[in-house]
Amino acid sequence: MAIPRTVTTALADRPVAGAVCLEAGAGVGNTTAGLLAGGASRVYAVTNERKHAKSTLERVRANADLRTDSPGRVAILEADLRDIPLPADSVEVITAHGLFNVVPPADLAPIITELTRVAAPGCHLVVDDYEPLPDDAAVADLFALENAAAELADGRPMLSFYAAATLQRLFVGAGWEFDRTRTLLEPVPWTETHLEAHAEVVHSRANRLDNALGERLCEQADALVETIGSESVGEMYSLAFRWPA
Amino acid sequence: METRDLGQTGHESTVATFGAIALNWLEQEGADQLVELALERGVNHFDVAPTYGDAELKLGPKLRQHREEIYLGCKTQERDYEGARDKLERSLDRLGVDHIDLYQIHGLEYESELEEITGDDGALAAIRDAQDEGLIGDIGLTSHGDPGLILDAIEQIDDLATVMFPLNPVVMAKSDGDGDSEYDYEAVLERANEEGIGTLGIKAFAKGSWPSTDELPEADRPYCNWYQPVDRPDEIRERFDFAASQGLTSVVSPGDPKLVAMVLDAASRYDGMAEETQRSLLEAARHDESPVPEQLHH
């Protein structure tokens, strides 16, 4: 599987070769793959979801190029980003590619504190995420439904789209020096596959709710997927920071 | 319409090339109109092949009328000397012209073919002899096949002036840029540009493969294309802008006449595409099934 251009673009101006890296929120391992392809000496892929840990491992195993000289080049850590199992000052490049949109506001500060703790002097940090969607975006209705189901089931939202300026201020407030911003995607393609995955989240949360309410949420989610089909809207940005040397 | 250097041929091709296969599906009057439309829009590069039904015959009348305005590309699928010579003469006869500007080895697919073509009795020798006689101008190559093989051809054929190959967001999204993958036409584009070889992009408008013939019989396909095309004006424009933004010399129009006018319109309005928008198209296409190279063996 090729490494997405969003990842290669975000990493293009970072000194990945030879660096000890941390992918915060591994997903399917796209950024881990990008870091390994960029010559990272070691990549810690941290995720709190077992299926993401597994898919990242499979991704690395399936790609011969990424495995080259690599026994030990990648470590997949199933852990909470609020409590990263790595020593302080130990990481030279940190990436958070599409992470913060699944971080509820209450967890922002503890995660930023932990990422800052593990950063070595001179560490580079790349934060890629989505601007809040415009009010007239059709997909916003599906995401609102997903958040409603998650709030009802878990007591916290599933998705939070933070403006680039907001995350920039938070990291600068934690002591990071702002380096640059760039647009990765504009518009953002929310494909049928994406929408189905979000509808699936509604289903999984709704299953834990009172039957009638849960059923209505699922019906609405399925109807939105059907109506929207796909939509290209919004912006994905990339922020880069530097921890003082 | 924007023009670009066609490699080192000395010709400046328009950013859109008229794929004359579209004429095969039209009566002569419609074919004449479509050629006139392409010319009115400023297109100066036409591409045809003897394998496109009777497209050569239908292109003939307007081609002869406007011969000076058109840089004419034609092709041969023959691999040996005699076959290539015969096909060239047949094409000159059917087109009714005494010179073809770009004569291309058509549809390279296998390493063994490359060996035969470049051998002493191969098609290339016939094409070079025809070049010495003034029957053709530049020498080109087309392939829907293995990008690595096209790279080998670039390596082995010193006088190659152009290459024609698939380029669209679906294959670009699957390309890993190292020339090893079956979709890595990006490596071909980069290499050709380094070598000063003109680049002609096909399948720019591919959305995916057609469903199986059990599901959708060939006769019921709504478009006369090898692949299922995007077909809305905004999608056509997006795909054109994407392909033209990758550094190709020219984007070849699709095979179905119904799509050609939209492509010509997109080409005449082309003014680049932002990098983030290019990435958006790649991201949207990343999980799509590629119509290349599954449609090779047509």
Coordinates of C-alpha atoms in Angstrom, one line a residue:
Chain A
M1 CA 0.0 0.0 0.0
A2 CA 1.5 3.3 -1.1
I3 CA 2.0 6.0 1.6
P4 CA -0.6 8.7 1.3
R5 CA 0.6 12.0 -0.1
T6 CA -0.7 13.8 2.9
V7 CA 1.8 11.9 5.0
T8 CA 4.8 12.4 2.6
T9 CA 3.9 16.1 2.2
A10 CA 3.7 16.6 6.0
L11 CA 7.1 14.8 6.6
A12 CA 8.9 16.2 3.5
D13 CA 10.6 19.1 5.4
R14 CA 11.3 17.2 8.6
P15 CA 14.6 15.5 9.5
V16 CA 13.2 12.0 9.7
A17 CA 16.3 10.1 8.5
G18 CA 18.1 8.6 11.4
A19 CA 15.7 9.9 14.0
V20 CA 13.9 8.2 16.8
C21 CA 10.2 8.9 16.0
L22 CA 6.9 8.6 17.7
E23 CA 3.6 8.2 15.8
A24 CA 1.0 9.3 18.2
G25 CA -2.3 7.5 17.3
A26 CA -1.2 4.9 14.8
G27 CA -4.4 4.2 12.9
V28 CA -3.6 1.8 10.1
G29 CA 0.1 2.8 10.3
N30 CA 0.3 5.2 7.4
T31 CA 2.6 7.6 9.2
T32 CA 4.6 4.8 10.7
A33 CA 5.2 3.6 7.1
G34 CA 6.0 7.1 6.1
L35 CA 8.6 7.5 8.9
L36 CA 10.2 4.2 8.2
A37 CA 10.3 5.0 4.5
G38 CA 11.9 8.3 5.4
G39 CA 14.8 6.5 7.1
A40 CA 13.8 6.8 10.8
S41 CA 16.1 4.8 13.0
R42 CA 13.3 3.7 15.2
V43 CA 9.5 4.3 15.2
Y44 CA 7.3 3.9 18.2
A45 CA 3.7 3.6 17.0
V46 CA 1.4 4.3 19.9
T47 CA -2.2 3.5 19.9
N48 CA -4.8 2.5 22.5
E49 CA -6.8 0.4 20.0
R50 CA -5.8 -3.2 19.6
K51 CA -7.1 -3.4 16.0
H52 CA -5.0 -0.4 15.0
A53 CA -1.9 -1.9 16.7
K54 CA -2.6 -5.0 14.7
S55 CA -3.2 -3.3 11.4
T56 CA 0.0 -1.2 11.8
L57 CA 2.0 -4.3 12.5
E58 CA 0.5 -6.0 9.4
R59 CA 1.3 -3.0 7.3
V60 CA 4.9 -3.0 8.3
R61 CA 5.2 -6.8 7.9
A62 CA 3.6 -6.7 4.4
N63 CA 6.0 -4.1 3.1
A64 CA 9.4 -5.5 2.3
D65 CA 10.9 -2.0 1.9
L66 CA 9.9 -1.0 5.4
R67 CA 11.3 -4.2 6.8
T68 CA 14.7 -3.6 5.3
D69 CA 17.4 -3.7 8.1
S70 CA 14.5 -3.4 10.4
P71 CA 14.2 -6.0 13.1
G72 CA 13.7 -3.5 15.9
R73 CA 13.2 -0.5 13.8
V74 CA 9.5 -0.3 14.7
A75 CA 7.8 -0.9 18.1
I76 CA 4.0 -0.9 18.3
L77 CA 3.0 0.2 21.8
E78 CA -0.6 -0.4 22.8
A79 CA -0.9 2.4 25.3
D80 CA -2.7 5.6 26.4
L81 CA -1.3 8.8 25.0
R82 CA -1.9 10.4 28.4
D83 CA 0.6 8.0 29.8
I84 CA 3.2 7.1 27.1
P85 CA 5.5 4.2 28.1
L86 CA 8.7 6.0 27.0
P87 CA 11.3 7.9 29.0
A88 CA 11.4 11.7 29.1
D89 CA 13.5 13.5 26.4
S90 CA 13.8 10.4 24.2
V91 CA 12.0 11.2 20.9
E92 CA 13.4 13.3 18.1
V93 CA 10.4 13.5 15.7
I94 CA 6.7 13.3 16.9
T95 CA 3.8 13.0 14.5
A96 CA 0.1 13.2 15.2
H97 CA -1.5 12.6 11.8
G98 CA -5.3 12.9 12.1
L99 CA -5.1 12.2 15.9
F100 CA -6.6 15.3 17.6
N101 CA -10.0 15.0 15.8
V102 CA -10.6 11.9 18.0
V103 CA -9.3 13.5 21.1
P104 CA -12.0 15.0 23.3
P105 CA -11.3 18.5 24.7
A106 CA -10.7 17.1 28.2
D107 CA -7.8 15.0 27.0
L108 CA -6.0 17.7 25.0
A109 CA -3.9 19.0 27.9
P110 CA -2.8 15.6 29.3
I111 CA -1.8 14.4 25.8
I112 CA 0.1 17.6 25.0
T113 CA 1.9 17.3 28.4
E114 CA 3.0 13.7 27.6
L115 CA 4.1 14.5 24.0
T116 CA 6.1 17.4 25.5
R117 CA 7.6 15.2 28.2
V118 CA 9.0 12.6 25.8
A119 CA 10.4 15.2 23.4
A120 CA 14.2 15.4 23.3
P121 CA 15.8 18.8 23.0
G122 CA 15.4 20.1 19.4
C123 CA 12.5 17.6 18.8
H124 CA 10.3 18.2 15.7
L125 CA 6.5 17.8 16.1
V126 CA 4.1 17.5 13.2
V127 CA 0.3 17.9 13.9
D128 CA -2.0 17.2 10.9
D129 CA -5.7 17.6 11.4
Y130 CA -8.9 19.0 10.1
E131 CA -10.3 22.5 10.3
P132 CA -13.9 22.6 11.7
L133 CA -16.3 22.0 8.8
P134 CA -18.4 24.8 7.3
D135 CA -21.9 24.9 8.6
D136 CA -23.4 23.9 5.3
A137 CA -21.3 20.7 5.0
A138 CA -23.7 17.7 4.6
V139 CA -21.2 15.4 6.3
A140 CA -21.3 17.6 9.4
D141 CA -24.8 16.2 10.1
L142 CA -23.4 12.7 10.2
F143 CA -20.6 13.7 12.5
A144 CA -23.1 15.5 14.8
L145 CA -25.1 12.3 14.9
E146 CA -21.9 10.3 15.7
N147 CA -21.1 12.7 18.5
A148 CA -24.6 12.5 19.9
A149 CA -24.5 8.7 20.0
A150 CA -21.0 8.8 21.6
E151 CA -22.1 11.4 24.2
L152 CA -25.1 9.2 25.1
A153 CA -23.1 6.0 25.2
D154 CA -19.8 7.1 26.6
G155 CA -20.4 10.6 28.0
R156 CA -17.9 12.2 25.6
P157 CA -17.9 13.2 21.9
M158 CA -16.3 11.0 19.2
L159 CA -15.1 13.8 17.0
S160 CA -13.7 17.3 17.8
F161 CA -12.4 19.4 14.9
Y162 CA -9.9 21.9 16.3
A163 CA -8.9 24.9 14.2
A164 CA -5.2 25.0 13.3
A165 CA -4.9 28.2 15.3
T166 CA -6.3 26.5 18.4
L167 CA -3.8 23.7 18.4
Q168 CA -1.0 26.1 17.5
R169 CA -1.8 28.2 20.6
L170 CA -2.0 25.1 22.8
F171 CA 1.4 23.7 21.8
V172 CA 3.1 27.1 21.8
G173 CA 1.6 27.5 25.3
A174 CA 3.3 24.3 26.3
G175 CA 6.6 25.7 25.2
W176 CA 6.9 24.5 21.6
E177 CA 8.2 26.9 19.0
F178 CA 5.9 27.3 16.0
D179 CA 7.7 26.5 12.7
R180 CA 5.2 26.4 9.8
T181 CA 1.7 25.6 8.6
R182 CA 0.7 24.1 5.2
T183 CA -2.5 22.8 3.7
L184 CA -2.5 19.1 3.1
L185 CA -6.0 18.7 1.5
E186 CA -8.5 21.3 0.3
P187 CA -11.1 20.2 -0.1
V188 CA -11.1 17.1 2.1
P189 CA -12.6 14.1 0.3
W190 CA -15.1 12.3 2.6
T191 CA -15.6 9.2 0.5
E192 CA -18.4 6.7 0.7
T193 CA -16.0 4.4 2.6
H194 CA -15.3 7.2 5.2
L195 CA -19.0 7.9 5.6
E196 CA -19.8 4.2 6.1
A197 CA -17.0 4.0 8.7
H198 CA -18.6 6.9 10.6
A199 CA -22.1 5.4 10.4
E200 CA -20.6 2.2 11.8
V201 CA -19.5 4.2 14.9
V202 CA -23.0 5.4 15.3
H203 CA -24.2 1.7 15.1
S204 CA -21.7 0.6 17.7
R205 CA -22.6 3.3 20.2
A206 CA -26.3 3.0 19.5
N207 CA -26.2 -0.7 20.3
R208 CA -25.5 0.3 23.9
L209 CA -28.5 2.6 24.2
D210 CA -32.2 2.2 24.8
N211 CA -33.6 0.3 21.8
A212 CA -36.0 2.8 20.3
L213 CA -33.5 5.7 20.5
G214 CA -30.6 3.6 19.3
E215 CA -32.6 2.4 16.3
R216 CA -33.6 5.9 15.3
L217 CA -29.9 7.1 15.4
C218 CA -28.9 4.1 13.2
E219 CA -31.7 4.8 10.8
Q220 CA -30.7 8.4 10.5
A221 CA -27.0 7.6 10.1
D222 CA -27.8 5.1 7.3
A223 CA -30.1 7.6 5.6
L224 CA -27.4 10.3 5.7
V225 CA -24.8 8.0 4.2
E226 CA -27.3 7.2 1.5
T227 CA -28.2 10.8 0.8
I228 CA -24.7 12.3 1.0
G229 CA -22.9 9.5 -0.9
S230 CA -19.6 11.4 -0.7
E231 CA -18.7 15.0 -0.3
S232 CA -15.5 17.1 -0.7
V233 CA -15.4 19.9 1.8
G234 CA -13.2 21.5 4.4
E235 CA -9.4 21.6 4.9
M236 CA -6.7 19.3 6.3
Y237 CA -3.8 21.3 7.7
S238 CA -0.3 20.4 8.8
L239 CA 1.4 22.3 11.7
A240 CA 5.1 21.9 12.5
F241 CA 6.8 22.8 15.8
R242 CA 10.2 22.6 17.4
W243 CA 11.1 21.9 21.0
P244 CA 13.8 24.3 22.1
A245 CA 17.3 22.7 21.8
Chain B
M1 CA -5.2 26.5 -25.4
E2 CA -1.9 26.2 -23.5
T3 CA 0.9 24.6 -25.5
R4 CA 4.0 22.8 -24.2
D5 CA 7.2 21.5 -25.7
L6 CA 6.7 17.9 -26.9
G7 CA 10.1 16.8 -25.4
Q8 CA 12.8 17.7 -27.8
T9 CA 10.8 17.2 -31.0
G10 CA 10.7 21.0 -31.6
H11 CA 6.9 20.8 -31.7
E12 CA 4.7 22.6 -29.1
S13 CA 1.7 20.4 -28.5
T14 CA -1.5 21.7 -27.0
V15 CA -2.1 20.5 -23.4
A16 CA -5.0 18.4 -24.9
T17 CA -4.4 15.8 -27.6
F18 CA -7.4 14.7 -29.7
G19 CA -7.8 10.9 -29.4
A20 CA -9.2 10.1 -32.8
I21 CA -10.5 6.7 -31.7
A22 CA -13.7 8.7 -30.9
L23 CA -14.3 9.1 -34.7
N24 CA -14.8 5.3 -35.0
W25 CA -18.2 5.6 -33.3
L26 CA -19.5 8.4 -35.6
E27 CA -20.7 8.7 -39.2
Q28 CA -18.5 10.7 -41.5
E29 CA -20.5 13.9 -41.0
G30 CA -20.3 13.7 -37.2
A31 CA -16.6 12.8 -37.4
D32 CA -15.9 15.9 -39.5
Q33 CA -17.8 18.0 -36.9
L34 CA -15.8 16.5 -34.0
V35 CA -12.5 17.2 -35.8
E36 CA -13.6 20.8 -36.5
L37 CA -14.6 21.2 -32.9
A38 CA -11.1 20.1 -31.7
L39 CA -9.5 22.5 -34.2
E40 CA -11.8 25.3 -33.2
R41 CA -10.7 24.8 -29.6
G42 CA -7.1 25.1 -30.8
V43 CA -6.0 21.5 -30.4
N44 CA -2.9 20.9 -32.6
H45 CA -2.0 17.3 -31.7
F46 CA -4.0 14.4 -33.0
D47 CA -3.5 10.8 -32.3
V48 CA -4.8 7.8 -34.2
A49 CA -4.1 4.1 -34.8
P50 CA -5.0 1.5 -37.4
T51 CA -6.6 -0.5 -34.6
Y52 CA -9.2 2.1 -33.9
G53 CA -11.8 0.7 -36.3
D54 CA -12.1 3.1 -39.3
A55 CA -10.9 6.1 -37.4
E56 CA -8.0 6.7 -39.8
L57 CA -10.5 6.8 -42.8
K58 CA -12.8 9.1 -41.0
L59 CA -10.1 11.4 -39.9
G60 CA -8.7 11.6 -43.4
P61 CA -10.9 14.3 -45.1
K62 CA -10.5 16.9 -42.4
L63 CA -6.9 16.0 -41.7
R64 CA -6.0 16.6 -45.3
Q65 CA -7.9 19.9 -45.3
H66 CA -6.1 21.1 -42.2
R67 CA -2.8 19.2 -42.5
E68 CA -0.6 22.1 -41.6
E69 CA -2.4 22.8 -38.4
I70 CA -2.1 19.2 -37.1
Y71 CA 0.8 17.3 -35.5
L72 CA -0.3 13.8 -36.4
G73 CA 0.5 10.8 -34.2
C74 CA -0.1 7.2 -35.5
K75 CA 0.9 3.8 -34.3
T76 CA 1.8 0.2 -35.1
Q77 CA 1.2 -2.9 -33.1
E78 CA 3.5 -4.8 -35.4
R79 CA 6.8 -5.9 -33.8
D80 CA 8.8 -7.0 -36.9
Y81 CA 10.3 -5.0 -39.7
E82 CA 8.0 -6.1 -42.5
G83 CA 4.9 -5.8 -40.5
A84 CA 5.7 -2.3 -39.2
R85 CA 6.5 -1.2 -42.8
D86 CA 3.3 -2.6 -44.2
K87 CA 1.2 -1.0 -41.4
L88 CA 2.9 2.4 -41.9
E89 CA 2.1 2.3 -45.6
R90 CA -1.4 1.2 -44.9
S91 CA -1.9 4.1 -42.4
L92 CA -0.5 6.7 -44.8
D93 CA -2.8 5.3 -47.5
R94 CA -5.9 5.3 -45.2
L95 CA -5.2 8.7 -43.8
G96 CA -4.4 10.1 -47.3
V97 CA -1.2 11.9 -46.3
D98 CA 2.4 11.5 -47.2
H99 CA 3.9 12.1 -43.7
I100 CA 3.1 11.1 -40.2
D101 CA 4.7 13.4 -37.6
L102 CA 4.9 10.9 -34.7
Y103 CA 5.0 7.2 -35.4
Q104 CA 4.6 5.1 -32.2
I105 CA 5.3 1.5 -31.2
H106 CA 1.8 0.7 -29.9
G107 CA 0.9 -1.1 -26.7
L108 CA 4.2 -2.5 -25.4
E109 CA 3.4 -5.2 -22.9
Y110 CA 6.1 -7.8 -22.6
E111 CA 9.9 -7.8 -22.3
S112 CA 10.1 -10.2 -25.2
E113 CA 8.3 -7.7 -27.4
L114 CA 10.9 -5.0 -26.5
E115 CA 13.7 -7.4 -27.5
E116 CA 12.0 -8.1 -30.9
I117 CA 11.2 -4.5 -31.6
T118 CA 14.8 -3.3 -31.0
G119 CA 16.3 -6.3 -32.8
D120 CA 17.9 -6.1 -36.3
D121 CA 14.7 -7.2 -38.0
G122 CA 12.5 -5.4 -35.6
A123 CA 9.8 -2.7 -36.0
L124 CA 12.2 0.1 -34.9
A125 CA 14.5 -0.5 -37.8
A126 CA 11.6 -0.1 -40.2
I127 CA 10.5 3.0 -38.5
R128 CA 14.0 4.5 -38.6
D129 CA 14.2 3.7 -42.3
A130 CA 10.9 5.4 -42.8
Q131 CA 12.2 8.3 -40.9
D132 CA 15.2 8.5 -43.2
E133 CA 12.8 8.5 -46.2
G134 CA 10.8 11.3 -44.7
L135 CA 7.7 9.3 -44.2
I136 CA 7.6 9.9 -40.5
G137 CA 9.0 12.5 -38.2
D138 CA 9.5 11.5 -34.6
I139 CA 9.5 8.1 -32.9
G140 CA 7.3 7.3 -29.9
L141 CA 6.1 4.4 -27.7
T142 CA 2.8 3.7 -26.1
S143 CA 2.0 1.3 -23.3
H144 CA -0.7 0.5 -20.8
G145 CA 1.6 -2.1 -19.3
D146 CA 4.3 -2.5 -16.7
P147 CA 5.9 0.9 -16.0
G148 CA 9.2 -0.9 -15.4
L149 CA 9.1 -2.0 -19.0
I150 CA 8.5 1.5 -20.3
L151 CA 11.5 2.6 -18.2
D152 CA 13.6 -0.2 -19.9
A153 CA 12.4 1.0 -23.3
I154 CA 13.5 4.6 -22.5
E155 CA 16.9 3.1 -21.5
Q156 CA 17.3 1.1 -24.7
I157 CA 15.8 3.4 -27.4
D158 CA 18.0 6.4 -27.8
D159 CA 15.9 8.2 -30.3
L160 CA 12.6 7.8 -28.4
A161 CA 10.9 11.2 -28.7
T162 CA 7.6 10.5 -26.8
V163 CA 6.0 8.0 -24.5
M164 CA 2.2 7.6 -24.0
F165 CA 1.0 5.9 -20.8
P166 CA -1.8 6.0 -18.2
L167 CA -1.9 8.8 -15.7
N168 CA -4.8 9.5 -13.4
P169 CA -5.4 9.9 -9.6
V170 CA -6.2 6.2 -9.2
V171 CA -2.8 5.0 -10.4
M172 CA -1.0 7.9 -8.9
A173 CA -2.4 7.2 -5.5
K174 CA -1.2 3.6 -5.8
S175 CA 2.3 4.6 -7.0
D176 CA 5.1 4.4 -4.5
G177 CA 7.5 6.4 -6.6
D178 CA 10.3 3.9 -6.8
G179 CA 9.5 2.4 -10.3
D180 CA 8.8 -1.1 -8.9
S181 CA 5.0 -1.0 -8.6
E182 CA 2.7 -2.1 -11.3
Y183 CA 1.1 1.4 -11.1
D184 CA 4.2 3.5 -10.9
Y185 CA 3.7 5.6 -14.0
E186 CA 4.8 8.5 -11.9
A187 CA 8.4 7.1 -12.2
V188 CA 7.9 7.0 -16.0
L189 CA 6.8 10.6 -16.1
E190 CA 9.8 11.7 -14.0
R191 CA 12.3 9.8 -16.1
A192 CA 10.8 10.9 -19.4
N193 CA 10.9 14.5 -18.2
E194 CA 14.6 14.1 -17.2
E195 CA 15.4 12.7 -20.6
G196 CA 13.6 15.4 -22.6
I197 CA 11.0 12.9 -23.8
G198 CA 7.5 14.2 -24.6
T199 CA 4.8 12.7 -22.4
L200 CA 1.2 11.9 -23.5
G201 CA -1.2 10.9 -20.8
I202 CA -4.0 8.4 -21.4
K203 CA -6.8 7.2 -19.1
A204 CA -6.9 10.5 -17.3
F205 CA -10.6 10.2 -17.0
A206 CA -10.8 6.7 -15.7
K207 CA -13.1 6.1 -12.8
G208 CA -12.7 2.3 -12.6
S209 CA -13.0 -0.9 -14.5
W210 CA -16.4 -1.7 -16.1
P211 CA -18.4 -4.2 -14.2
S212 CA -18.1 -7.8 -15.5
T213 CA -20.0 -8.5 -18.7
D214 CA -22.3 -10.8 -16.7
E215 CA -23.4 -7.8 -14.7
L216 CA -23.2 -5.3 -17.6
P217 CA -23.1 -6.6 -21.1
E218 CA -20.6 -4.7 -23.3
A219 CA -23.5 -3.6 -25.5
D220 CA -25.1 -1.8 -22.5
R221 CA -22.1 0.2 -21.5
P222 CA -23.1 3.9 -21.8
Y223 CA -19.6 4.9 -23.0
C224 CA -17.4 3.5 -25.7
N225 CA -14.3 3.5 -23.5
W226 CA -12.0 0.7 -22.3
Y227 CA -12.7 1.9 -18.8
Q228 CA -15.6 3.4 -16.9
P229 CA -15.1 7.2 -17.2
V230 CA -16.0 10.1 -15.0
D231 CA -18.7 11.9 -16.9
R232 CA -19.8 15.1 -15.1
P233 CA -18.3 18.3 -16.4
D234 CA -16.9 19.2 -13.0
E235 CA -15.3 15.8 -12.7
I236 CA -13.9 15.9 -16.2
R237 CA -12.4 19.3 -15.5
E238 CA -11.0 18.1 -12.2
R239 CA -9.4 15.1 -13.9
F240 CA -8.1 17.2 -16.8
D241 CA -6.6 19.8 -14.5
F242 CA -5.0 17.0 -12.3
A243 CA -3.4 15.2 -15.3
A244 CA -2.2 18.5 -16.9
S245 CA -0.7 19.6 -13.5
Q246 CA 1.5 16.5 -13.2
G247 CA 4.0 17.7 -15.8
L248 CA 2.7 15.8 -18.8
T249 CA 3.1 17.4 -22.2
S250 CA -0.5 16.7 -23.2
V251 CA -3.6 14.8 -22.0
V252 CA -5.2 12.6 -24.6
S253 CA -9.0 12.9 -24.9
P254 CA -11.1 9.7 -24.1
G255 CA -12.5 7.3 -26.6
D256 CA -16.2 8.2 -26.3
P257 CA -17.3 11.2 -28.5
K258 CA -19.8 12.3 -25.9
L259 CA -17.0 13.1 -23.5
V260 CA -14.7 14.8 -26.0
A261 CA -16.4 18.2 -26.0
M262 CA -16.3 18.4 -22.2
V263 CA -12.6 17.5 -22.2
L264 CA -11.9 20.2 -24.9
D265 CA -13.8 22.7 -22.8
A266 CA -11.7 21.8 -19.7
A267 CA -8.5 22.0 -21.7
S268 CA -9.3 25.4 -23.0
R269 CA -10.0 26.7 -19.5
Y270 CA -7.0 24.9 -17.9
D271 CA -5.1 27.2 -15.5
G272 CA -3.3 24.8 -13.1
M273 CA -4.4 23.0 -10.0
A274 CA -3.4 23.8 -6.4
E275 CA -1.2 21.1 -4.8
E276 CA -3.6 20.5 -1.9
T277 CA -6.4 19.9 -4.4
Q278 CA -4.3 17.4 -6.3
R279 CA -3.7 15.6 -3.1
S280 CA -7.4 15.7 -2.4
L281 CA -8.0 13.8 -5.6
L282 CA -5.3 11.3 -4.8
E283 CA -6.8 10.8 -1.3
A284 CA -10.3 10.3 -2.7
A285 CA -9.0 7.7 -5.2
R286 CA -6.6 5.9 -2.9
H287 CA -8.9 2.9 -2.2
D288 CA -10.5 2.8 -5.7
E289 CA -9.9 -0.1 -7.9
S290 CA -7.6 0.8 -10.8
P291 CA -8.7 0.2 -14.4
V292 CA -5.0 -0.1 -15.2
P293 CA -3.6 -2.6 -15.9
E294 CA -6.6 -4.9 -15.8
Q295 CA -7.9 -3.5 -19.1
L296 CA -4.6 -4.3 -20.8
H297 CA -5.5 -7.3 -22.7
H298 CA -8.4 -5.9 -24.7

